[in-house]
């Protein structure tokens, strides 16, 4: 077999065998052929697509390029969630301890944010002392003992994805359903959860802005997960406006932990509460801890209101050496001071938010990365207050900007104003 044969086959729309796909992934990661040949292969996949079997083989080959965790010794069903990413998406910080308090084991490997979407790992780094790196043995031991652990994905997890993603990024081949599927699932499967619930976001702040394409991706993720023997479920959620109020790192972490307090279900932003409940209930139901949706939701709400999820969050953060002060509203996390308030220029109704621009307004403050090497200000943030459909009066505060640099705050405010349609 040689790479040219495989490129030719895919170019003409033929179905590739598992052997073809292993050859491509192994050859590329081991430097067996040139980058331009890989880019031709990726473009052929972009145009011709892949069958469910081909996508599953590609996922498997990428998964096998690194380590796979064995979660079979865990004493309760393991489950995880994957979000396709958005603005203000802090759900993992609530979901992991809540699901653990509901009786699941949640081994979560998380990534960093890039562009307008944030990453869980960066939010966790806003907690003083929180340890994001540990070996697999300790990670699984913590998951067993506490019920959840969230760490950074090391280079040993699906390393082929890192190389292939970098090539996709510079060849216009990121937006391909089979390539996205293999990229997401190779990493998610590696952590070993038996149940995977996908939070598939659509809207102006999402990776997939169109529902038809999001449905296609959902079907593909579910098919591949099932072919790998996992229980799969998809929840579609809205990303046409930021999730919750806080957009940033320290402020999103504070919002998440505050929401987990026993009264949090009633006082936290309703969209954040509803989505978190929905996803955890799905993890509980699909894992078999409850027979149906209503029972699963009732368990999640009871646990949340009892304070058990908050206690679990404290236990988990302490187990990873993080220091928080639950007696304080800000949990002792460092936040930049209030720099500016953005006010409504006139009376009207908020008709639309370009959510991606709100994510970029955080980047204006130094709170998000435009390239992987950008430094990050974890203390900068935006509180975005209105929701689509709200009646606004001139002078109403629409957003609060937290930052130490007045010029950056001004640029961010301009962007927020231009992202709103009344
Ligand atoms: N997220 C990933 O991890 N990979 C993709 O290809 C797209 C989104």
Short mmCIF file of C-alpha atoms and ligand atoms in Angstrom, two decimals:
data_model
loop_
_atom_site.label_atom_id
_atom_site.label_comp_id
_atom_site.label_asym_id
_atom_site.label_seq_id
_atom_site.Cartn_x
_atom_site.Cartn_y
_atom_site.Cartn_z
CA UNK A 1 0.00 0.00 0.00
CA UNK A 2 1.16 3.55 -0.60
CA UNK A 3 -0.33 6.89 0.31
CA UNK A 4 -1.04 7.89 -3.29
CA UNK A 5 -3.33 4.85 -3.73
CA UNK A 6 -5.26 5.83 -0.62
CA UNK A 7 -5.60 9.47 -1.73
CA UNK A 8 -6.78 8.32 -5.19
CA UNK A 9 -9.34 5.94 -3.67
CA UNK A 10 -10.80 8.62 -1.42
CA UNK A 11 -10.73 11.23 -4.19
CA UNK A 12 -12.95 8.93 -6.28
CA UNK A 13 -15.32 8.38 -3.35
CA UNK A 14 -14.40 4.76 -2.63
CA UNK A 15 -14.83 3.39 0.86
CA UNK A 16 -11.51 2.91 2.65
CA UNK A 17 -10.75 -0.20 4.67
CA UNK A 18 -9.54 -0.24 8.27
CA UNK A 19 -6.09 -1.15 6.90
CA UNK A 20 -6.06 1.94 4.63
CA UNK A 21 -7.00 4.18 7.51
CA UNK A 22 -4.48 2.67 9.93
CA UNK A 23 -1.86 3.16 7.23
CA UNK A 24 -2.71 6.88 6.92
CA UNK A 25 -2.82 7.61 10.66
CA UNK A 26 0.26 5.58 11.57
CA UNK A 27 2.19 6.80 8.52
CA UNK A 28 1.42 10.44 9.24
CA UNK A 29 2.20 10.31 12.97
CA UNK A 30 5.44 8.43 12.35
CA UNK A 31 6.55 10.78 9.56
CA UNK A 32 6.13 8.11 6.86
CA UNK A 33 4.89 10.55 4.21
CA UNK A 34 4.84 14.25 3.49
CA UNK A 35 2.55 16.90 4.96
CA UNK A 36 1.31 17.81 1.45
CA UNK A 37 0.13 14.22 0.97
CA UNK A 38 -1.76 14.32 4.27
CA UNK A 39 -3.32 17.62 3.27
CA UNK A 40 -4.47 16.10 -0.05
CA UNK A 41 -5.96 13.16 1.86
CA UNK A 42 -7.80 15.48 4.26
CA UNK A 43 -9.19 17.55 1.40
CA UNK A 44 -10.38 14.37 -0.35
CA UNK A 45 -12.21 13.43 2.88
CA UNK A 46 -13.64 16.94 3.10
CA UNK A 47 -15.19 16.57 -0.38
CA UNK A 48 -16.13 12.88 -0.37
CA UNK A 49 -17.00 12.39 3.30
CA UNK A 50 -16.69 9.06 5.08
CA UNK A 51 -19.10 6.24 5.87
CA UNK A 52 -19.93 5.44 9.50
CA UNK A 53 -17.50 2.50 9.38
CA UNK A 54 -14.68 4.60 7.94
CA UNK A 55 -15.28 7.29 10.59
CA UNK A 56 -15.23 4.65 13.34
CA UNK A 57 -11.96 3.21 11.95
CA UNK A 58 -10.41 6.68 11.79
CA UNK A 59 -11.46 7.34 15.38
CA UNK A 60 -10.05 3.97 16.48
CA UNK A 61 -6.73 4.57 14.72
CA UNK A 62 -6.39 8.01 16.35
CA UNK A 63 -7.39 6.60 19.74
CA UNK A 64 -4.79 3.83 19.48
CA UNK A 65 -2.07 6.38 18.68
CA UNK A 66 -1.95 7.07 22.45
CA UNK A 67 -2.92 5.73 25.85
CA UNK A 68 -6.40 4.53 26.79
CA UNK A 69 -7.53 4.60 30.41
CA UNK A 70 -9.10 1.50 31.88
CA UNK A 71 -12.13 2.59 33.90
CA UNK A 72 -13.45 -0.95 34.39
CA UNK A 73 -12.23 -1.18 38.04
CA UNK A 74 -14.36 1.87 39.02
CA UNK A 75 -17.05 0.88 41.52
CA UNK A 76 -19.95 2.77 39.83
CA UNK A 77 -20.93 3.54 36.23
CA UNK A 78 -18.57 6.04 34.60
CA UNK A 79 -19.93 8.90 32.54
CA UNK A 80 -18.67 12.06 30.91
CA UNK A 81 -19.96 14.97 28.87
CA UNK A 82 -18.48 16.66 25.85
CA UNK A 83 -19.48 20.15 24.78
CA UNK A 84 -18.80 21.39 21.28
CA UNK A 85 -17.88 24.70 22.92
CA UNK A 86 -19.33 28.12 23.40
CA UNK A 87 -19.22 31.45 25.18
CA UNK A 88 -19.68 31.31 28.96
CA UNK A 89 -19.86 27.51 28.81
CA UNK A 90 -18.85 26.63 32.36
CA UNK A 91 -21.12 23.59 32.67
CA UNK A 92 -18.34 21.05 33.38
CA UNK A 93 -17.50 22.84 36.65
CA UNK A 94 -21.01 22.20 37.96
CA UNK A 95 -21.72 18.98 36.15
CA UNK A 96 -18.75 16.89 37.35
CA UNK A 97 -19.43 17.26 41.13
CA UNK A 98 -23.21 17.12 40.62
CA UNK A 99 -22.99 13.89 38.61
CA UNK A 100 -20.55 12.45 41.17
CA UNK A 101 -22.91 13.35 44.01
CA UNK A 102 -25.67 11.55 42.04
CA UNK A 103 -23.62 8.33 42.16
CA UNK A 104 -21.63 8.39 38.92
CA UNK A 105 -17.86 8.29 38.44
CA UNK A 106 -16.73 11.16 36.23
CA UNK A 107 -13.18 10.95 34.82
CA UNK A 108 -12.92 14.17 32.83
CA UNK A 109 -10.06 15.19 30.55
CA UNK A 110 -10.40 18.81 29.51
CA UNK A 111 -8.84 21.17 27.04
CA UNK A 112 -7.95 24.82 26.74
CA UNK A 113 -9.94 27.53 25.02
CA UNK A 114 -9.11 28.93 21.62
CA UNK A 115 -10.67 31.86 19.79
CA UNK A 116 -14.07 32.96 21.02
CA UNK A 117 -14.79 29.76 22.99
CA UNK A 118 -13.39 29.09 26.46
CA UNK A 119 -11.84 25.92 27.89
CA UNK A 120 -12.53 24.24 31.23
CA UNK A 121 -8.86 23.82 32.00
CA UNK A 122 -8.20 27.56 31.88
CA UNK A 123 -11.16 28.21 34.18
CA UNK A 124 -9.79 25.68 36.69
CA UNK A 125 -6.42 27.43 36.67
CA UNK A 126 -8.17 30.46 38.19
CA UNK A 127 -8.34 28.40 41.43
CA UNK A 128 -5.13 28.91 43.47
CA UNK A 129 -3.12 25.69 43.68
CA UNK A 130 -5.46 23.57 41.50
CA UNK A 131 -3.39 20.79 39.94
CA UNK A 132 -4.31 20.04 36.34
CA UNK A 133 -1.60 17.45 35.70
CA UNK A 134 -1.25 14.04 37.30
CA UNK A 135 -0.55 10.54 36.08
CA UNK A 136 -3.34 8.21 34.98
CA UNK A 137 -3.11 6.10 38.11
CA UNK A 138 -3.70 9.05 40.43
CA UNK A 139 -6.43 10.41 38.13
CA UNK A 140 -8.37 7.14 38.33
CA UNK A 141 -7.72 6.81 42.07
CA UNK A 142 -9.18 10.30 42.62
CA UNK A 143 -12.14 9.54 40.37
CA UNK A 144 -12.85 6.43 42.45
CA UNK A 145 -12.36 8.08 45.84
CA UNK A 146 -14.04 11.45 45.20
CA UNK A 147 -16.37 10.55 42.33
CA UNK A 148 -14.92 13.05 39.86
CA UNK A 149 -11.60 14.48 38.72
CA UNK A 150 -10.87 17.02 36.00
CA UNK A 151 -7.38 17.23 34.58
CA UNK A 152 -5.68 18.40 31.38
CA UNK A 153 -5.34 16.07 28.52
CA UNK A 154 -1.69 15.04 28.30
CA UNK A 155 0.24 14.56 25.07
CA UNK A 156 -0.20 10.81 25.51
CA UNK A 157 -3.95 11.03 24.73
CA UNK A 158 -4.68 10.59 21.01
CA UNK A 159 -1.45 12.32 19.89
CA UNK A 160 -2.44 11.69 16.25
CA UNK A 161 -5.32 14.13 16.73
CA UNK A 162 -2.95 16.94 17.70
CA UNK A 163 -0.91 16.50 14.50
CA UNK A 164 -3.91 16.00 12.23
CA UNK A 165 -5.81 18.92 13.77
CA UNK A 166 -2.82 21.23 13.19
CA UNK A 167 -2.83 20.17 9.52
CA UNK A 168 -6.62 20.65 9.21
CA UNK A 169 -6.31 24.09 10.72
CA UNK A 170 -4.04 25.31 7.91
CA UNK A 171 -5.67 23.46 5.00
CA UNK A 172 -9.32 24.54 5.35
CA UNK A 173 -10.43 21.06 6.43
CA UNK A 174 -11.62 21.65 10.00
CA UNK A 175 -15.34 21.74 9.14
CA UNK A 176 -15.76 18.14 8.03
CA UNK A 177 -18.19 15.96 10.00
CA UNK A 178 -16.09 12.74 9.90
CA UNK A 179 -12.89 14.60 10.78
CA UNK A 180 -14.56 16.47 13.67
CA UNK A 181 -16.11 13.21 14.87
CA UNK A 182 -12.82 11.33 14.92
CA UNK A 183 -11.06 14.25 16.59
CA UNK A 184 -13.62 14.62 19.40
CA UNK A 185 -14.31 10.94 19.94
CA UNK A 186 -10.70 9.73 19.90
CA UNK A 187 -10.02 12.03 22.87
CA UNK A 188 -13.29 11.33 24.70
CA UNK A 189 -13.04 7.55 24.32
CA UNK A 190 -9.46 7.61 25.65
CA UNK A 191 -10.62 8.64 29.14
CA UNK A 192 -12.69 5.46 29.20
CA UNK A 193 -16.21 6.58 30.29
CA UNK A 194 -18.94 4.02 29.51
CA UNK A 195 -21.49 6.79 28.91
CA UNK A 196 -20.85 9.94 26.90
CA UNK A 197 -23.41 12.73 26.69
CA UNK A 198 -22.73 15.31 23.99
CA UNK A 199 -23.79 18.93 24.47
CA UNK A 200 -24.14 19.99 20.86
CA UNK A 201 -24.35 23.74 20.67
CA UNK A 202 -25.79 25.69 17.76
CA UNK A 203 -26.04 29.42 17.19
CA UNK A 204 -23.83 32.45 16.61
CA UNK A 205 -21.41 31.56 19.43
CA UNK A 206 -21.10 27.88 18.50
CA UNK A 207 -18.70 25.97 16.35
CA UNK A 208 -21.70 24.75 14.30
CA UNK A 209 -24.00 27.66 13.58
CA UNK A 210 -26.45 25.64 11.53
CA UNK A 211 -28.87 23.07 12.99
CA UNK A 212 -28.82 20.73 9.97
CA UNK A 213 -25.04 20.35 10.19
CA UNK A 214 -25.23 19.99 13.98
CA UNK A 215 -27.72 17.10 13.51
CA UNK A 216 -25.38 15.42 11.06
CA UNK A 217 -22.51 15.73 13.54
CA UNK A 218 -24.70 14.40 16.35
CA UNK A 219 -25.62 11.30 14.32
CA UNK A 220 -21.99 10.71 13.47
CA UNK A 221 -20.75 11.09 17.09
CA UNK A 222 -23.45 8.73 18.36
CA UNK A 223 -22.74 6.11 15.68
CA UNK A 224 -19.00 6.10 16.41
CA UNK A 225 -19.49 6.00 20.19
CA UNK A 226 -21.87 3.06 19.87
CA UNK A 227 -19.54 1.20 17.52
CA UNK A 228 -16.94 1.57 20.31
CA UNK A 229 -19.39 0.08 22.80
CA UNK A 230 -20.35 3.28 24.66
CA UNK A 231 -23.78 4.52 25.70
CA UNK A 232 -24.36 7.75 23.82
CA UNK A 233 -26.82 10.61 24.02
CA UNK A 234 -26.98 14.11 22.54
CA UNK A 235 -28.55 17.25 23.99
CA UNK A 236 -28.87 20.19 21.57
CA UNK A 237 -28.42 23.56 23.25
CA UNK A 238 -28.60 27.19 22.32
CA UNK A 239 -25.48 29.29 21.85
CA UNK A 240 -27.11 32.38 20.36
CA UNK A 241 -26.24 34.22 23.59
CA UNK A 242 -23.70 33.55 26.35
CA UNK A 243 -24.56 30.81 28.85
CA UNK A 244 -25.21 32.32 32.28
CA UNK A 245 -23.95 35.82 33.01
CA UNK A 246 -20.18 35.44 33.48
CA UNK A 247 -17.78 35.28 30.53
CA UNK A 248 -14.14 34.89 31.59
CA UNK A 249 -12.17 32.53 33.78
CA UNK A 250 -12.23 33.52 37.45
CA UNK A 251 -15.74 34.97 37.10
CA UNK A 252 -17.12 31.83 35.37
CA UNK A 253 -15.61 29.62 38.06
CA UNK A 254 -17.17 31.78 40.77
CA UNK A 255 -20.56 31.72 38.99
CA UNK A 256 -20.41 27.92 38.73
CA UNK A 257 -19.49 27.30 42.37
CA UNK A 258 -22.10 29.80 43.58
CA UNK A 259 -24.72 28.02 41.46
CA UNK A 260 -23.94 24.73 43.23
CA UNK A 261 -24.95 26.11 46.63
CA UNK A 262 -28.18 24.53 47.94
CA UNK A 263 -30.18 27.62 46.94
CA UNK A 264 -28.37 27.88 43.61
CA UNK A 265 -31.02 26.20 41.47
CA UNK A 266 -33.38 29.05 42.27
CA UNK A 267 -30.89 31.91 42.20
CA UNK A 268 -28.36 31.09 39.46
CA UNK A 269 -28.99 32.05 35.82
CA UNK A 270 -31.92 29.93 34.61
CA UNK A 271 -30.28 28.86 31.33
CA UNK A 272 -27.19 27.56 33.16
CA UNK A 273 -29.31 25.64 35.67
CA UNK A 274 -31.58 24.14 32.99
CA UNK A 275 -28.74 22.94 30.78
CA UNK A 276 -26.73 21.49 33.67
CA UNK A 277 -29.78 19.62 35.03
CA UNK A 278 -30.58 18.34 31.57
CA UNK A 279 -27.09 17.00 30.90
CA UNK A 280 -26.59 15.41 34.32
CA UNK A 281 -30.07 13.82 34.18
CA UNK A 282 -29.14 12.35 30.79
CA UNK A 283 -25.88 10.95 32.24
CA UNK A 284 -27.84 9.43 35.14
CA UNK A 285 -30.54 7.95 32.89
CA UNK A 286 -28.29 6.60 30.14
CA UNK A 287 -25.92 5.05 32.73
CA UNK A 288 -28.89 3.14 34.13
CA UNK A 289 -28.97 4.73 37.61
CA UNK A 290 -32.62 5.69 37.03
CA UNK A 291 -35.14 4.07 34.67
CA UNK A 292 -36.43 7.25 33.01
CA UNK A 293 -36.01 10.93 32.41
CA UNK A 294 -38.39 12.12 35.15
CA UNK A 295 -36.75 9.99 37.84
CA UNK A 296 -33.27 11.08 36.72
CA UNK A 297 -34.23 14.75 36.81
CA UNK A 298 -35.79 14.34 40.26
CA UNK A 299 -32.58 12.73 41.57
CA UNK A 300 -30.44 15.56 40.14
CA UNK A 301 -32.65 18.27 41.66
CA UNK A 302 -32.79 16.59 45.08
CA UNK A 303 -29.04 16.18 45.22
CA UNK A 304 -28.47 19.77 44.09
CA UNK A 305 -30.91 21.25 46.63
CA UNK A 306 -29.55 19.07 49.47
CA UNK A 307 -26.11 20.71 49.26
CA UNK A 308 -24.44 17.37 48.44
CA UNK A 309 -23.21 18.68 45.07
CA UNK A 310 -21.63 21.73 46.74
CA UNK A 311 -19.90 19.52 49.30
CA UNK A 312 -18.70 17.25 46.49
CA UNK A 313 -17.28 20.28 44.66
CA UNK A 314 -15.32 21.27 47.79
CA UNK A 315 -14.02 17.71 48.15
CA UNK A 316 -12.99 17.50 44.50
CA UNK A 317 -11.21 20.90 44.44
CA UNK A 318 -9.33 20.06 47.68
CA UNK A 319 -8.36 16.63 46.30
CA UNK A 320 -6.68 18.42 43.38
CA UNK A 321 -4.92 20.83 45.80
CA UNK A 322 -7.11 23.83 44.96
CA UNK A 323 -7.81 26.38 47.68
CA UNK A 324 -11.16 28.11 47.81
CA UNK A 325 -12.90 29.99 50.60
CA UNK A 326 -16.58 28.99 50.51
CA UNK A 327 -17.46 31.66 53.08
CA UNK A 328 -16.69 34.38 50.53
CA UNK A 329 -18.87 35.33 47.58
CA UNK A 330 -15.83 35.25 45.27
CA UNK A 331 -14.53 31.99 46.86
CA UNK A 332 -11.19 33.79 47.30
CA UNK A 333 -10.48 33.84 43.54
CA UNK A 334 -8.67 36.84 42.10
CA UNK A 335 -10.74 39.06 39.79
CA UNK A 336 -9.81 42.29 38.01
CA UNK A 337 -11.63 45.44 39.21
CA UNK A 338 -14.69 46.84 37.47
CA UNK A 339 -13.39 49.01 34.63
CA UNK A 340 -16.48 49.98 32.65
CA UNK A 341 -20.21 49.51 32.42
CA UNK A 342 -21.79 49.25 28.99
CA UNK A 343 -25.16 51.02 28.91
CA UNK A 344 -28.08 50.72 26.50
CA UNK A 345 -27.92 53.70 24.11
CA UNK A 346 -31.71 53.83 23.61
CA UNK A 347 -35.02 52.21 24.54
CA UNK A 348 -35.93 49.00 22.71
CA UNK A 349 -36.03 45.21 22.79
CA UNK A 350 -32.95 43.05 22.55
CA UNK A 351 -33.58 41.19 19.29
CA UNK A 352 -30.27 39.45 18.68
CA UNK A 353 -26.76 38.94 20.10
CA UNK A 354 -23.78 38.06 17.94
CA UNK A 355 -22.49 35.70 20.58
CA UNK A 356 -19.14 35.07 18.92
CA UNK A 357 -18.38 38.80 19.32
CA UNK A 358 -18.98 38.55 23.07
CA UNK A 359 -16.33 35.81 23.20
CA UNK A 360 -14.00 38.04 21.19
CA UNK A 361 -14.74 40.95 23.55
CA UNK A 362 -13.15 38.80 26.26
CA UNK A 363 -10.13 38.31 23.99
CA UNK A 364 -9.92 42.15 23.71
CA UNK A 365 -9.32 42.14 27.48
CA UNK A 366 -6.60 39.49 27.21
CA UNK A 367 -8.99 36.89 28.61
CA UNK A 368 -9.06 34.55 25.60
CA UNK A 369 -6.50 33.25 23.15
CA UNK A 370 -6.46 34.00 19.46
CA UNK A 371 -3.43 31.74 18.95
CA UNK A 372 -2.41 28.77 21.10
CA UNK A 373 0.60 30.62 22.53
CA UNK A 374 -1.24 33.77 23.65
CA UNK A 375 -0.89 34.51 27.38
CA UNK A 376 -4.15 34.58 29.29
CA UNK A 377 -5.43 36.99 31.93
CA UNK A 378 -7.56 34.75 34.14
CA UNK A 379 -8.80 37.72 36.19
CA UNK A 380 -10.36 39.61 33.26
CA UNK A 381 -14.04 39.08 32.58
CA UNK A 382 -17.37 40.33 31.38
CA UNK A 383 -20.73 40.04 33.08
CA UNK A 384 -23.21 40.01 30.22
CA UNK A 385 -26.59 40.81 31.72
CA UNK A 386 -29.49 40.91 29.22
CA UNK A 387 -31.18 38.04 27.40
CA UNK A 388 -32.68 38.06 23.92
CA UNK A 389 -36.25 39.34 24.19
CA UNK A 390 -35.55 41.67 27.16
CA UNK A 391 -37.02 45.16 27.14
CA UNK A 392 -34.23 47.71 27.49
CA UNK A 393 -34.40 51.30 28.62
CA UNK A 394 -31.79 53.87 27.74
CA UNK A 395 -29.03 53.76 30.37
CA UNK A 396 -29.69 50.17 31.49
CA UNK A 397 -26.44 48.36 32.25
CA UNK A 398 -25.94 45.68 29.59
CA UNK A 399 -22.50 44.48 30.58
CA UNK A 400 -19.84 45.01 33.23
CA UNK A 401 -16.22 44.79 32.14
CA UNK A 402 -13.54 43.68 34.64
CA UNK A 403 -10.02 44.54 33.57
CA UNK A 404 -6.95 46.56 34.64
CA UNK A 405 -6.34 48.27 31.27
CA UNK A 406 -8.71 51.13 30.38
CA UNK A 407 -7.91 51.05 26.63
CA UNK A 408 -8.65 47.32 26.42
CA UNK A 409 -11.88 47.80 28.35
CA UNK A 410 -12.95 50.53 25.90
CA UNK A 411 -12.27 48.33 22.85
CA UNK A 412 -14.17 45.48 24.46
CA UNK A 413 -17.14 47.75 25.25
CA UNK A 414 -17.29 48.92 21.61
CA UNK A 415 -17.37 45.32 20.44
CA UNK A 416 -20.12 44.38 22.90
CA UNK A 417 -22.25 47.33 21.75
CA UNK A 418 -21.83 46.39 18.10
CA UNK A 419 -22.77 42.75 18.84
CA UNK A 420 -26.27 43.71 19.95
CA UNK A 421 -29.27 44.29 17.69
CA UNK A 422 -32.29 46.06 19.19
N1 LIG B 1 -13.21 19.97 18.72
C1 LIG B 1 -12.26 19.02 18.55
O1 LIG B 1 -11.70 18.51 19.52
N2 LIG B 1 -11.92 18.67 17.28
C2 LIG B 1 -12.51 19.21 16.20
O2 LIG B 1 -12.18 18.83 15.10
C3 LIG B 1 -13.48 20.18 16.39
C4 LIG B 1 -13.83 20.55 17.68
#
